[in-house]
């Protein structure tokens, strides 16, 4: 089975999906209280030999049930049931990781998150902990249409008491997921479609990427490109293109949307004076607007140009490839935005 | 859509103009490219052409009235039937520039800076977009951001613009009440003041600046005279050689102790004047292709120079001047000629036509006044004369008239000796500086 790469000593590039599986394996092996729940996360894994397991909607968890038969649980198709169960399990001592197939399904299970998981520690004076992780696929680019392609992380990031993280590469995905699982607060772990099957170098073994810390993934001096998830790759591509014109772009990967690493955003703004924030989500009430507001509020005297937001269009995600591409942010649109600032 | 007719700004120093005549009257058809209004500025009448075909719809400034550049003079509309609100149009398009008032000692109000402010305000359409970063930096440096030229999108003033303004300001040294001159420094050690020739900037001393800096014991201090580069350009008809010497001496006084003074051509005249009037501020004197009398040819070339500076590009000017400033040796070699021409164009680009007029007037007035005083030069002097100098051919004789002066004659070299014969000039200069 391909999951054996976890024991490999060779340097390796693996897809984000494998890196996530590796994190889950490490978490479950190091803590029997870590359980994995969701629709088809085991997916027939207990069937007679030879039957292919499903391993969740993106096959991320394929094979895990064989290794951890008591920690991987299939659930009925009821997001409210899954989340309600998970919150109860978390508050009574387990460390559940649930798979919400797509963040678009948030509406079917919002109350356990919005009014239970996010409030217990506060309302019980710190005596209750909710060490819950919700893994959920986000974003467009797979022609999954309007109900399976949204980037609704701005909703969870806007709820006090919930943490929301979104990796841009396989290595961060592994470290962020391990940090999320071991965090005593509920964490929404986004798995952007645009990076799930992209490979990067992933360190061996057990490591965590701290929640709440952004990372400069490319240093520059003329303009800051702030991205998250799949838009970090777009920003890096734009930066490479801008470099050919002699424009030096710094790229900041937010990694955490809640809490937001305000210091890192203001620090990159201080270095360049110009900032473009790139978000796969729709433009209203979103992370891009949050970052722009932060720059104007706390970074006003550092602004050497207007803050520009490159986001998806304010409309449902289109199904057809051509329209979906037009809907999404792109490196070309980032380059265009930067050129308008210099 | 109405078309704006505004008082143009035809030169760096033009601040206002007078409407002389409106050839069409309101309601007349005007054709694109035909004269719609005649204005006068600095005793010159200029026909202003219509930029669109239509009817002269409204006249805001009648003949005989003087207004600042940028003021709305009139409006052209496609026809008399087109809706047109004269007052609303005025509010939107009347953009009179701030007219500079001379107030000695206040840099922000010196004419040159106001010119910059005025142009940029106009370019910004009245409301000055300034980035917050630029505003904050300007505030911390005590700079009036209204005086900073914007280079960002749409003329926006950026942090970089304020930084550039500040670094220019740092290079300015006040040499007289309300007059600050641009000083460019390189290297460290004994101060060597470099005074460039007529109509050129310190760039004409590029090889010497490099040689001095590399020698390790000297600080090259290039001075842009009045009207050149970022130096102030006080109004007036004449920039006297004596005033130039006053300015240089005032700068020398800020440097502590006497300085080495190097001048070429007009710069040599100023250096000579400085050595005669302020001998205690001059440690040594180096005169490159100097003169005490303006020859008829020099006067004629200066006349052509001034005219071309007004009417032609710097590129054309450099081509026209090349044969007068360089020897046949340079002119005969395509690559050398082009290299020299490009360098000349850069050196020429910093002088305004007004500055040329004023310095030319100063030179004429000075000519002949110091012929008898050469014997009075009491500082160690090096005179570098050029054998093929068409403009100031009597450099060698001048050198011989200065008691104890070292005279070097560079055979087959033209007037721009510091550029054409960079190596021997640098060598002689360094030897002279080290022995003085």
Coordinates of C-alpha atoms in Angstrom, one line a residue, chain A residues 272 274 300-306 340-342, chain B residues 131-134 136 139 153 156-160:
Chain A
X272 CA 7.1 46.8 0.9
X274 CA 2.2 47.8 -1.1
X300 CA -2.2 53.2 7.5
X301 CA 1.1 55.1 7.7
X302 CA 2.9 52.3 5.9
X303 CA 0.6 52.2 2.9
X304 CA 2.4 53.4 -0.2
X305 CA -0.5 52.4 -2.5
X306 CA -4.1 51.3 -2.2
X340 CA -1.7 49.1 -11.2
X341 CA 0.1 49.9 -7.9
X342 CA 3.5 50.7 -9.2
Chain B
X131 CA -0.1 57.7 -0.2
X132 CA -0.3 57.5 3.6
X133 CA 3.2 56.2 3.7
X134 CA 4.4 59.2 1.8
X136 CA 3.8 59.9 7.2
X139 CA 5.6 64.5 8.3
X153 CA 0.1 55.9 -10.9
X156 CA 0.3 59.9 -6.8
X157 CA 3.1 60.9 -4.4
X158 CA 4.7 57.8 -3.1
X159 CA 7.1 57.1 -0.2
X160 CA 9.9 56.8 -2.9

